[in-house]
Structures are given as structure tokens and as C-alpha cells.
mmCIF file of C-alpha atoms in Angstrom:
data_model
loop_
_atom_site.group_PDB
_atom_site.id
_atom_site.type_symbol
_atom_site.label_atom_id
_atom_site.label_comp_id
_atom_site.label_asym_id
_atom_site.label_seq_id
_atom_site.Cartn_x
_atom_site.Cartn_y
_atom_site.Cartn_z
ATOM 1 C CA MET A 1 122.458 188.500 191.227
ATOM 2 C CA MET A 2 121.574 185.295 191.207
ATOM 3 C CA LEU A 3 120.592 184.827 187.084
ATOM 4 C CA SER A 4 118.595 182.530 186.751
ATOM 5 C CA SER A 5 116.469 183.637 190.104
ATOM 6 C CA PHE A 6 114.008 186.564 187.890
ATOM 7 C CA PRO A 7 111.084 185.449 186.270
ATOM 8 C CA CYS A 8 110.514 185.837 182.762
ATOM 9 C CA SER A 9 109.684 189.602 183.090
ATOM 10 C CA TYR A 10 110.409 193.146 182.525
ATOM 11 C CA LEU A 11 111.760 194.893 184.923
ATOM 12 C CA PRO A 12 112.714 198.958 184.433
ATOM 13 C CA SER A 13 115.664 198.192 182.742
ATOM 14 C CA ARG A 14 113.734 194.793 180.978
ATOM 15 C CA GLU A 15 116.413 192.410 182.417
ATOM 16 C CA ILE A 16 114.951 188.657 181.238
ATOM 17 C CA ALA A 17 116.865 186.029 184.006
ATOM 18 C CA SER A 18 117.367 182.843 182.237
ATOM 19 C CA GLY A 19 114.376 183.161 180.439
ATOM 20 C CA ILE A 20 113.001 185.293 177.079
ATOM 21 C CA GLY A 21 109.875 187.850 176.139
ATOM 22 C CA GLY A 22 108.569 189.391 173.106
ATOM 23 C CA GLY A 23 108.958 193.241 172.727
ATOM 24 C CA ARG A 24 107.651 195.959 175.174
ATOM 25 C CA ASP A 25 104.728 194.848 177.029
ATOM 26 C CA GLY A 26 104.855 191.100 175.191
ATOM 27 C CA ARG A 27 104.199 192.338 171.572
ATOM 28 C CA THR A 28 106.453 190.528 169.027
ATOM 29 C CA LEU A 29 109.438 192.310 167.938
ATOM 30 C CA PRO A 30 109.832 192.622 163.844
ATOM 31 C CA SER A 31 112.170 189.924 162.138
ATOM 32 C CA LEU A 32 114.716 192.034 160.874
ATOM 33 C CA ARG A 33 117.743 190.676 158.637
ATOM 34 C CA PRO A 34 119.757 193.592 157.644
ATOM 35 C CA TRP A 35 122.315 192.108 156.390
ATOM 36 C CA ASN A 36 122.876 194.553 153.711
ATOM 37 C CA LEU A 37 122.337 197.658 156.313
ATOM 38 C CA LEU A 38 125.392 196.049 158.196
ATOM 39 C CA ALA A 39 127.549 195.852 156.072
ATOM 40 C CA SER A 40 126.986 199.460 154.761
ATOM 41 C CA CYS A 41 126.956 201.099 157.744
ATOM 42 C CA VAL A 42 130.509 199.848 158.546
ATOM 43 C CA LEU A 43 131.992 202.309 156.644
ATOM 44 C CA ALA A 44 129.436 205.038 159.414
ATOM 45 C CA LEU A 45 130.086 203.512 162.161
ATOM 46 C CA GLY A 46 133.842 204.617 161.656
ATOM 47 C CA ALA A 47 132.691 207.680 160.942
ATOM 48 C CA PHE A 48 130.787 207.751 163.932
ATOM 49 C CA LEU A 49 132.629 206.463 166.474
ATOM 50 C CA PRO A 50 134.914 209.706 168.268
ATOM 51 C CA SER A 51 138.301 210.081 167.629
ATOM 52 C CA GLY A 52 140.816 210.704 169.879
ATOM 53 C CA ALA A 53 141.266 209.403 173.974
ATOM 54 C CA ALA A 54 138.441 207.003 175.237
ATOM 55 C CA TRP A 55 135.207 208.074 176.368
ATOM 56 C CA SER A 56 135.271 208.328 180.392
ATOM 57 C CA ASP A 57 132.146 207.875 182.475
ATOM 58 C CA ASP A 58 130.441 211.991 181.816
ATOM 59 C CA GLY A 59 130.887 211.660 178.787
ATOM 60 C CA GLY A 60 134.565 213.506 178.763
ATOM 61 C CA THR A 61 137.628 211.388 178.214
ATOM 62 C CA THR A 62 140.576 209.658 180.416
ATOM 63 C CA ASN A 63 143.729 211.166 181.104
ATOM 64 C CA ALA A 64 146.172 210.942 178.664
ATOM 65 C CA VAL A 65 148.609 208.104 178.055
ATOM 66 C CA LYS A 66 151.748 206.936 177.526
ATOM 67 C CA MET A 67 152.237 204.808 174.571
ATOM 68 C CA ALA A 68 154.580 201.586 174.077
ATOM 69 C CA PRO A 69 157.101 201.123 171.038
ATOM 70 C CA ALA A 70 155.218 197.838 169.659
ATOM 71 C CA SER A 71 158.677 196.456 169.338
ATOM 72 C CA ALA A 72 159.277 196.870 172.856
ATOM 73 C CA PRO A 73 156.235 197.365 174.505
ATOM 74 C CA ALA A 74 156.878 197.236 178.321
ATOM 75 C CA ALA A 75 159.569 199.205 178.706
ATOM 76 C CA VAL A 76 158.180 202.710 179.245
ATOM 77 C CA GLU A 77 157.161 203.600 182.211
ATOM 78 C CA PRO A 78 152.887 202.749 182.408
ATOM 79 C CA ALA A 79 150.611 205.850 183.195
ATOM 80 C CA SER A 80 148.456 206.085 186.367
ATOM 81 C CA VAL A 81 145.245 206.347 185.755
ATOM 82 C CA GLU A 82 143.156 208.204 189.322
ATOM 83 C CA PRO A 83 140.574 206.701 190.845
ATOM 84 C CA VAL A 84 136.691 206.872 189.993
ATOM 85 C CA ALA A 85 135.057 207.233 193.860
ATOM 86 C CA GLU A 86 131.320 205.731 191.862
ATOM 87 C CA VAL A 87 132.850 202.707 190.337
ATOM 88 C CA ALA A 88 133.756 200.416 193.842
ATOM 89 C CA ALA A 89 131.714 202.678 195.997
ATOM 90 C CA ASP A 90 130.610 199.462 197.083
ATOM 91 C CA LEU A 91 133.083 197.073 196.897
ATOM 92 C CA GLY A 92 136.259 199.433 199.505
ATOM 93 C CA PRO A 93 138.112 201.722 198.331
ATOM 94 C CA PRO A 94 139.225 202.109 194.051
ATOM 95 C CA VAL A 95 142.419 201.732 193.118
ATOM 96 C CA GLU A 96 144.963 203.102 190.999
ATOM 97 C CA VAL A 97 145.535 201.371 187.428
ATOM 98 C CA GLN A 98 148.867 200.930 185.639
ATOM 99 C CA GLN A 99 148.285 200.775 181.279
ATOM 100 C CA PHE A 100 150.757 199.029 179.479
ATOM 101 C CA LEU A 101 149.420 200.440 176.391
ATOM 102 C CA ASP A 102 150.981 198.412 173.111
ATOM 103 C CA LEU A 103 152.023 194.804 173.907
ATOM 104 C CA ARG A 104 152.320 192.482 170.898
ATOM 105 C CA TYR A 105 150.652 189.061 171.023
ATOM 106 C CA SER A 106 151.236 188.556 167.298
ATOM 107 C CA ASP A 107 153.252 189.450 164.312
ATOM 108 C CA ALA A 108 150.224 190.961 162.493
ATOM 109 C CA ASP A 109 151.041 193.747 160.189
ATOM 110 C CA GLY A 110 150.499 197.370 161.875
ATOM 111 C CA SER A 111 148.159 197.690 165.267
ATOM 112 C CA ALA A 112 146.281 194.019 164.684
ATOM 113 C CA GLY A 113 148.605 192.015 166.411
ATOM 114 C CA LEU A 114 148.735 194.709 169.404
ATOM 115 C CA PHE A 115 146.511 194.480 173.275
ATOM 116 C CA ASP A 116 146.520 196.825 176.482
ATOM 117 C CA LEU A 117 146.785 195.558 180.121
ATOM 118 C CA HIS A 118 145.454 197.011 182.697
ATOM 119 C CA LEU A 119 147.156 196.602 185.950
ATOM 120 C CA PRO A 120 145.299 197.564 189.445
ATOM 121 C CA ILE A 121 148.343 198.375 192.533
ATOM 122 C CA SER A 122 145.988 197.788 195.569
ATOM 123 C CA ASP A 123 147.953 197.163 199.630
ATOM 124 C CA GLN A 124 148.864 193.718 198.457
ATOM 125 C CA HIS A 125 149.790 193.691 194.147
ATOM 126 C CA ARG A 126 152.911 195.939 193.295
ATOM 127 C CA VAL A 127 154.194 196.033 189.972
ATOM 128 C CA SER A 128 157.861 196.819 188.652
ATOM 129 C CA THR A 129 159.184 195.799 185.058
ATOM 130 C CA ASN A 130 162.624 193.960 184.450
ATOM 131 C CA ASP A 131 165.332 195.804 182.041
ATOM 132 C CA ALA A 132 163.703 193.624 179.611
ATOM 133 C CA GLY A 133 161.294 195.129 179.812
ATOM 134 C CA GLU A 134 158.591 192.545 181.218
ATOM 135 C CA VAL A 135 155.784 193.383 183.499
ATOM 136 C CA PHE A 136 155.932 191.412 187.035
ATOM 137 C CA VAL A 137 152.703 191.955 190.130
ATOM 138 C CA GLU A 138 153.740 191.015 193.650
ATOM 139 C CA GLY A 139 150.614 189.113 195.187
ATOM 140 C CA PRO A 140 147.600 186.500 195.078
ATOM 141 C CA PRO A 141 146.670 186.037 191.607
ATOM 142 C CA ARG A 142 143.412 187.634 190.499
ATOM 143 C CA PRO A 143 140.316 187.397 188.014
ATOM 144 C CA ALA A 144 140.924 188.737 184.310
ATOM 145 C CA ILE A 145 138.789 190.191 181.416
ATOM 146 C CA LEU A 146 139.580 190.242 178.161
ATOM 147 C CA MET A 147 137.712 192.945 175.990
ATOM 148 C CA ILE A 148 137.355 193.227 172.223
ATOM 149 C CA HIS A 149 135.677 196.478 170.268
ATOM 150 C CA GLY A 150 133.390 196.324 168.209
ATOM 151 C CA GLY A 151 132.758 197.517 163.948
ATOM 152 C CA GLY A 152 131.633 194.864 161.851
ATOM 153 C CA TRP A 153 134.616 193.132 162.008
ATOM 154 C CA ALA A 154 136.382 195.869 159.649
ATOM 155 C CA ILE A 155 136.770 198.919 161.659
ATOM 156 C CA GLY A 156 137.277 199.728 165.415
ATOM 157 C CA ASP A 157 140.385 200.104 168.014
ATOM 158 C CA LYS A 158 140.897 199.032 171.128
ATOM 159 C CA TRP A 159 140.883 202.544 172.338
ATOM 160 C CA THR A 160 137.045 202.678 172.309
ATOM 161 C CA LEU A 161 137.315 200.232 175.194
ATOM 162 C CA ARG A 162 139.647 201.941 177.543
ATOM 163 C CA ALA A 163 137.549 203.700 179.830
ATOM 164 C CA TYR A 164 135.778 200.867 180.520
ATOM 165 C CA CYS A 165 138.769 199.205 180.830
ATOM 166 C CA ASP A 166 139.787 201.530 184.026
ATOM 167 C CA ARG A 167 136.937 201.497 185.657
ATOM 168 C CA LEU A 168 136.614 197.587 185.577
ATOM 169 C CA ALA A 169 140.541 196.986 186.693
ATOM 170 C CA GLN A 170 139.548 199.559 189.667
ATOM 171 C CA LEU A 171 137.597 196.854 190.668
ATOM 172 C CA GLY A 172 140.595 194.392 190.852
ATOM 173 C CA PHE A 173 140.713 192.594 187.999
ATOM 174 C CA VAL A 174 143.479 192.010 185.597
ATOM 175 C CA VAL A 175 142.451 193.328 182.160
ATOM 176 C CA LEU A 176 143.584 193.035 178.743
ATOM 177 C CA ASN A 177 141.928 195.193 175.638
ATOM 178 C CA MET A 178 142.849 193.705 171.996
ATOM 179 C CA ASN A 179 142.819 194.526 168.609
ATOM 180 C CA TYR A 180 142.357 191.967 165.798
ATOM 181 C CA ARG A 181 143.299 191.661 162.279
ATOM 182 C CA LEU A 182 139.840 193.054 160.353
ATOM 183 C CA ALA A 183 137.930 192.297 157.037
ATOM 184 C CA PRO A 184 137.540 192.389 154.685
ATOM 185 C CA GLN A 185 142.149 191.877 154.556
ATOM 186 C CA HIS A 186 141.431 188.979 156.912
ATOM 187 C CA GLN A 187 138.822 187.016 157.259
ATOM 188 C CA PHE A 188 136.525 184.909 159.142
ATOM 189 C CA PRO A 189 138.204 182.896 161.163
ATOM 190 C CA ARG A 190 141.218 184.907 161.678
ATOM 191 C CA GLN A 191 139.112 187.295 163.737
ATOM 192 C CA VAL A 192 138.345 184.731 166.497
ATOM 193 C CA ASP A 193 141.933 182.810 166.329
ATOM 194 C CA ASP A 194 143.122 186.227 166.701
ATOM 195 C CA VAL A 195 141.137 186.087 170.849
ATOM 196 C CA ARG A 196 142.347 182.828 171.427
ATOM 197 C CA GLN A 197 145.560 183.988 170.738
ATOM 198 C CA VAL A 198 145.582 186.853 173.502
ATOM 199 C CA LEU A 199 143.213 184.342 175.852
ATOM 200 C CA LEU A 200 147.191 181.719 175.236
ATOM 201 C CA GLN A 201 148.747 185.784 176.862
ATOM 202 C CA LEU A 202 146.906 185.202 179.675
ATOM 203 C CA VAL A 203 148.160 181.327 180.384
ATOM 204 C CA GLU A 204 151.855 182.900 179.498
ATOM 205 C CA HIS A 205 152.111 185.629 181.940
ATOM 206 C CA SER A 206 149.335 184.023 184.308
ATOM 207 C CA ASP A 207 152.955 183.203 186.632
ATOM 208 C CA ALA A 208 154.121 186.961 185.978
ATOM 209 C CA TRP A 209 150.603 188.710 186.200
ATOM 210 C CA LYS A 210 148.875 186.722 189.087
ATOM 211 C CA ILE A 211 145.970 185.861 187.383
ATOM 212 C CA ASP A 212 143.994 182.831 188.241
ATOM 213 C CA LEU A 213 142.938 181.162 184.710
ATOM 214 C CA ASN A 214 140.306 179.646 186.762
ATOM 215 C CA ARG A 215 138.305 183.073 186.992
ATOM 216 C CA VAL A 216 138.770 184.276 183.383
ATOM 217 C CA GLY A 217 136.460 186.414 181.161
ATOM 218 C CA MET A 218 135.511 188.064 178.514
ATOM 219 C CA PHE A 219 133.741 190.938 176.720
ATOM 220 C CA GLY A 220 132.870 192.753 173.750
ATOM 221 C CA TYR A 221 130.143 194.980 171.994
ATOM 222 C CA SER A 222 128.881 194.682 168.206
ATOM 223 C CA ALA A 223 131.391 192.769 166.705
ATOM 224 C CA GLY A 224 133.195 192.499 169.358
ATOM 225 C CA GLY A 225 129.795 190.784 171.460
ATOM 226 C CA HIS A 226 129.894 188.157 168.667
ATOM 227 C CA LEU A 227 133.303 187.300 169.348
ATOM 228 C CA SER A 228 133.233 186.944 173.462
ATOM 229 C CA ALA A 229 129.837 184.655 172.887
ATOM 230 C CA LEU A 230 131.726 182.819 170.019
ATOM 231 C CA ILE A 231 134.329 181.391 171.939
ATOM 232 C CA GLY A 232 132.407 180.745 175.281
ATOM 233 C CA VAL A 233 130.031 179.088 173.473
ATOM 234 C CA LEU A 234 132.518 177.160 171.364
ATOM 235 C CA SER A 235 135.108 176.181 174.697
ATOM 236 C CA ASN A 236 133.274 173.043 175.355
ATOM 237 C CA GLU A 237 132.747 172.184 171.542
ATOM 238 C CA ASP A 238 134.704 169.238 169.991
ATOM 239 C CA ARG A 239 137.524 169.476 167.592
ATOM 240 C CA PRO A 240 135.252 169.432 164.457
ATOM 241 C CA THR A 241 133.173 172.273 165.548
ATOM 242 C CA GLN A 242 135.839 174.716 167.220
ATOM 243 C CA MET A 243 137.774 174.209 163.641
ATOM 244 C CA LEU A 244 134.942 175.513 161.833
ATOM 245 C CA ALA A 245 135.904 179.018 164.130
ATOM 246 C CA SER A 246 140.043 178.416 163.505
ATOM 247 C CA GLU A 247 142.543 178.231 160.944
ATOM 248 C CA TRP A 248 144.521 175.982 163.569
ATOM 249 C CA GLY A 249 145.120 172.300 162.807
ATOM 250 C CA SER A 250 143.105 169.598 164.809
ATOM 251 C CA ASP A 251 146.359 168.220 166.384
ATOM 252 C CA ASP A 252 147.702 171.818 167.130
ATOM 253 C CA PRO A 253 148.698 172.781 170.786
ATOM 254 C CA ARG A 254 147.552 175.652 171.017
ATOM 255 C CA TRP A 255 144.013 173.885 171.684
ATOM 256 C CA GLU A 256 145.223 172.515 174.818
ATOM 257 C CA GLN A 257 147.048 175.312 176.393
ATOM 258 C CA LEU A 258 143.412 177.863 176.146
ATOM 259 C CA PRO A 259 141.962 178.523 179.577
ATOM 260 C CA PRO A 260 138.686 177.918 180.378
ATOM 261 C CA ILE A 261 136.223 180.729 180.145
ATOM 262 C CA ALA A 262 134.000 181.676 183.434
ATOM 263 C CA ALA A 263 131.812 184.183 182.406
ATOM 264 C CA VAL A 264 130.920 186.328 178.909
ATOM 265 C CA CYS A 265 129.143 190.058 178.805
ATOM 266 C CA ALA A 266 127.976 190.539 175.126
ATOM 267 C CA GLY A 267 126.573 193.394 174.115
ATOM 268 C CA GLY A 268 124.779 193.724 170.883
ATOM 269 C CA PRO A 269 125.668 190.807 169.343
ATOM 270 C CA PRO A 270 124.903 189.475 166.171
ATOM 271 C CA CYS A 271 123.973 186.360 167.004
ATOM 272 C CA ASP A 272 122.722 183.770 164.223
ATOM 273 C CA PHE A 273 124.205 183.585 160.435
ATOM 274 C CA ARG A 274 122.062 180.667 159.690
ATOM 275 C CA ILE A 275 119.111 182.624 158.756
ATOM 276 C CA VAL A 276 121.224 184.895 156.004
ATOM 277 C CA PRO A 277 119.702 183.875 152.485
ATOM 278 C CA ASP A 278 121.312 181.847 150.236
ATOM 279 C CA ASP A 279 122.873 184.113 147.587
ATOM 280 C CA ASN A 280 122.338 187.670 150.035
ATOM 281 C CA ALA A 281 125.852 188.549 149.876
ATOM 282 C CA GLY A 282 125.763 191.429 152.155
ATOM 283 C CA LEU A 283 128.428 189.764 154.870
ATOM 284 C CA SER A 284 130.821 188.075 152.237
ATOM 285 C CA TYR A 285 133.480 191.333 153.451
ATOM 286 C CA PHE A 286 133.603 188.941 156.487
ATOM 287 C CA LEU A 287 133.056 185.152 155.872
ATOM 288 C CA GLY A 288 134.234 184.659 152.512
ATOM 289 C CA GLY A 289 131.186 184.836 150.555
ATOM 290 C CA THR A 290 127.282 184.169 150.232
ATOM 291 C CA PRO A 291 125.397 181.216 152.516
ATOM 292 C CA ARG A 292 125.333 179.037 149.320
ATOM 293 C CA GLU A 293 128.917 179.208 149.013
ATOM 294 C CA VAL A 294 130.570 178.785 151.905
ATOM 295 C CA PRO A 295 127.786 177.301 154.196
ATOM 296 C CA ASN A 296 130.701 176.646 157.013
ATOM 297 C CA ASN A 297 131.663 179.854 157.732
ATOM 298 C CA TYR A 298 127.799 181.021 157.981
ATOM 299 C CA LEU A 299 127.805 177.953 160.757
ATOM 300 C CA GLY A 300 130.826 178.292 162.484
ATOM 301 C CA ALA A 301 130.538 181.643 163.089
ATOM 302 C CA SER A 302 127.029 181.550 164.432
ATOM 303 C CA PRO A 303 127.267 180.959 168.328
ATOM 304 C CA THR A 304 123.078 179.841 169.078
ATOM 305 C CA ALA A 305 124.877 177.365 166.517
ATOM 306 C CA HIS A 306 126.890 175.882 169.387
ATOM 307 C CA VAL A 307 125.502 176.687 172.341
ATOM 308 C CA SER A 308 124.806 173.372 174.780
ATOM 309 C CA PRO A 309 124.971 172.259 178.593
ATOM 310 C CA GLY A 310 127.860 173.645 180.422
ATOM 311 C CA ASP A 311 128.520 176.364 178.579
ATOM 312 C CA PRO A 312 129.697 179.483 180.638
ATOM 313 C CA PRO A 313 127.095 182.548 182.206
ATOM 314 C CA MET A 314 126.367 185.022 180.121
ATOM 315 C CA GLN A 315 125.288 188.585 180.639
ATOM 316 C CA LEU A 316 123.767 189.895 177.432
ATOM 317 C CA ILE A 317 123.366 193.253 176.840
ATOM 318 C CA HIS A 318 120.796 195.359 173.757
ATOM 319 C CA GLY A 319 119.064 198.042 172.940
ATOM 320 C CA GLU A 320 115.844 197.553 172.385
ATOM 321 C CA LYS A 321 115.864 200.427 168.828
ATOM 322 C CA ASP A 322 118.980 198.599 168.091
ATOM 323 C CA LEU A 323 118.325 198.422 164.058
ATOM 324 C CA LEU A 324 121.735 197.554 163.216
ATOM 325 C CA VAL A 325 121.640 194.028 165.092
ATOM 326 C CA PRO A 326 118.632 193.446 166.147
ATOM 327 C CA LEU A 327 117.228 192.457 169.031
ATOM 328 C CA GLU A 328 115.777 189.036 168.047
ATOM 329 C CA ASN A 329 119.583 188.267 167.855
ATOM 330 C CA SER A 330 119.982 188.899 171.532
ATOM 331 C CA GLN A 331 116.181 187.542 172.586
ATOM 332 C CA LYS A 332 117.105 183.827 170.519
ATOM 333 C CA PHE A 333 120.370 183.533 171.692
ATOM 334 C CA ALA A 334 119.447 184.001 175.343
ATOM 335 C CA ALA A 335 116.712 181.116 174.930
ATOM 336 C CA ALA A 336 119.087 178.931 172.728
ATOM 337 C CA LEU A 337 121.247 179.246 176.630
ATOM 338 C CA MET A 338 118.262 179.246 178.740
ATOM 339 C CA ASP A 339 117.065 175.547 176.981
ATOM 340 C CA ALA A 340 120.551 174.186 177.595
ATOM 341 C CA GLY A 341 120.266 175.708 181.266
ATOM 342 C CA VAL A 342 123.255 177.953 180.538
ATOM 343 C CA ALA A 343 123.122 180.675 183.169
ATOM 344 C CA VAL A 344 121.774 183.598 181.497
ATOM 345 C CA THR A 345 120.925 187.391 181.596
ATOM 346 C CA LEU A 346 119.348 189.793 179.344
ATOM 347 C CA THR A 347 119.212 193.441 179.374
ATOM 348 C CA VAL A 348 116.832 195.112 177.262
ATOM 349 C CA ILE A 349 117.881 199.472 177.051
ATOM 350 C CA GLU A 350 114.934 201.095 176.139
ATOM 351 C CA ASN A 351 114.606 203.127 173.576
ATOM 352 C CA GLN A 352 118.414 202.896 172.442
ATOM 353 C CA CYS A 353 120.166 202.254 169.626
ATOM 354 C CA HIS A 354 122.720 200.043 168.060
ATOM 355 C CA MET A 355 125.718 202.665 169.512
ATOM 356 C CA MET A 356 124.249 204.632 172.071
ATOM 357 C CA THR A 357 123.274 201.302 173.842
ATOM 358 C CA LEU A 358 127.555 200.951 174.474
ATOM 359 C CA PHE A 359 127.522 204.629 176.452
ATOM 360 C CA HIS A 360 124.448 203.845 178.221
ATOM 361 C CA PRO A 361 124.510 204.109 182.209
ATOM 362 C CA THR A 362 122.948 200.799 182.980
ATOM 363 C CA THR A 363 125.303 198.849 180.527
ATOM 364 C CA LYS A 364 128.050 200.164 182.606
ATOM 365 C CA GLN A 365 126.811 199.175 185.223
ATOM 366 C CA ARG A 366 125.347 195.701 184.094
ATOM 367 C CA ILE A 367 129.150 195.117 183.131
ATOM 368 C CA LYS A 368 129.977 195.837 186.374
ATOM 369 C CA ASP A 369 128.100 193.437 188.565
ATOM 370 C CA PHE A 370 127.809 191.121 186.263
ATOM 371 C CA PHE A 371 131.832 190.271 186.782
ATOM 372 C CA VAL A 372 131.953 191.312 190.224
ATOM 373 C CA THR A 373 129.421 188.647 190.546
ATOM 374 C CA GLN A 374 130.933 186.231 188.316
ATOM 375 C CA LEU A 375 134.980 186.077 188.653
ATOM 376 C CA LEU A 376 135.586 187.961 192.409
ATOM 377 C CA GLN A 377 134.427 185.743 194.280
ATOM 378 C CA PRO A 378 138.339 183.586 194.587
ATOM 379 C CA SER A 379 137.836 180.431 192.713
ATOM 380 C CA SER A 380 138.310 176.529 194.934
ATOM 381 C CA SER A 381 140.512 174.885 192.476
#
């Protein structure tokens, strides 16, 4: 699929490639600024999210997995996930996936500093662990995808995306699925720096896990979509701009170690906080104050503010009837990307609200198609 070839029109799923429209049949969708609604819905979303194992394609659950202790994360035998034939029917037989759960990337309290590793096994790739619990892969390098959960930056856990992780791993991707520090105890930009720390795990283990660092993608939904998009557009900015969304110092060596981001898929992402009224405190729990009090936080946290030529290709997915994070967020972000010459597709899921868009079959298909197109071809470098 050529991301820049579609005309600016609504396809059956209302997909717009490198072109942005208004509402259905050309209507302009209402301009909503639900910052107080977003804050008040965080707890409601926590109650809405299913508890237990991750959701599967048919609304059921994935196979139970063994949890690895955080202190010795990889020493446990990984659980196997049965192949899902329909996911990879056009890419050859699906492969077995091994999960290494609750590996630690930081010393943050509780589960905030943990991530899961999903490794596909094929005729060309074998996975093993040594006596120290370290994970090793034999075979040629493969692309990797970092997954980031949603929850208003204040709730949520990586398990909500576990089924997506296994589906992508069955296609041949190395998948990392992360937790991060949550607001209000931890405010912006700590969540952004946590994402960077997990990206450094890819670099540190690229040889052991056989990762092609020129083919790194990111997916997130809601707050996770925001973090994915923000990292994507900031990756090629100058250091002062990057530091608007970081606690790292300007001379921190980690800046130079970060891998390039080759593709970003973001679902339901808040994209521009600069439009929040000066004295509105609806996002203070995350951004540390009102726009009048901490204007640089609202600027630094806004993906739309940092769009520039050279940003990675983007697939945006948004529910038409999303009142929590209105469609206008993705429309304006996609328009800015298009104006900068960045390959972008906006897929609008008709008649869907914020939460149910994540589980919609079209969302699953777009995620798969985008990363297969962007990342599964070996890099030329």
C-alpha cells in the first residue's frame, strides 16, 4: 500500500492517505475541547478495561502465561502461544511465539519499569536462555515494534495490548510491550523518558535478540498513541526541542544511543495541548499545571507542534464518534504531517467511540498492514 497514493476522499473505512477531510460527507466535525472530560474519565476507563488476560481476536482471552519475577526476569521458561492462522495467512505459515514477561528496564517502583518481550520462532530463528537468564536469538536480524498502552497517562498496564503483541510477533516482528510511570505521582515528561529507556533496551540487546535497528516501529493507543507520536516527531528535532519533553540533560550520552524510528502507528492520540485555555487545570495531573503556569509542558507534549520533514511514516487510527479524544486531533496532526511531506494515512472507524476503536477489526488490520509494509522488508544499510 502506497501511503501517499490515495486521493483525499473517504474510503469504506474512511481512510485518508496524505490528505485530510472534515466529517462524513464533507461536514466539519464539531470542535471539542474535552480536557476536563479527559481527566474525569481516567478512572472510568480503568473500570471499563477488562481484567485478567488480554483480549483475543474473538473477544476471548489468550493462553495463560507464566510470570517471570522482576528480579530475575528471563530465567523463567517462556510460555508458548498457539499460532493464529488468520493473522498471517498472506505471509506464509504463522510461527510460534515465546513470551518473556516482566523484564525490567528501570528501577521504578512497582510494575512501572517492566516490559514484556515477544519473540517469534521460525526455521531461521531459535531462542535460548543461559544460566543467568539472559535471552539469545539465533538467526538474521528482524524488525522490532514497541507497544505502549493507554489510560490517560494515569492508569493502565501492558497486558491490555498482549494479544496485539502476539499477533505482530507471529508475523515475524520482535515485540516489546512496556509499562511506564503514571500520573499524577509521575508527571510529564517522565512517561516520555520511559519510552526512550525501553528503546535503549533494543539497542543494548540488538545483537542478542537479533534486531535490525533501522527497522524499529512504535504502536500506542490513546495516551500510548500520544507517546508514540511524540517520540516519532521529536526524534529528528534539535536538542533544545527534544528537552522540552525530557528530564535528560543536553549532554546525556543516551541521546546519541537512541535508535531511529522507522514507522509509527497511533490510535486515538491526543495531539495538540496548545489549544487548552490558559487557566484550564483539566490536564494538570499529567502536565504539572495549567498552560499559564507551565506553557513549555503544553508545547513540549504536543506532537503537532513538532512535525517536520523527515518524520517517520505514520498510520493514524481514530473513532468517528470519539468524544474523549475528538477526531479533530488526528485530522489536524495528519494535515500537519502532510504539509511537511511526511507519509501519513488517517483511518477513521465509522460510528465507533474511543475505547471500542481499539478492538475494532479494522484497527487490527490497519496495524498489521502498516507494519508489514513499512518494516518487513530488510533495510538497505
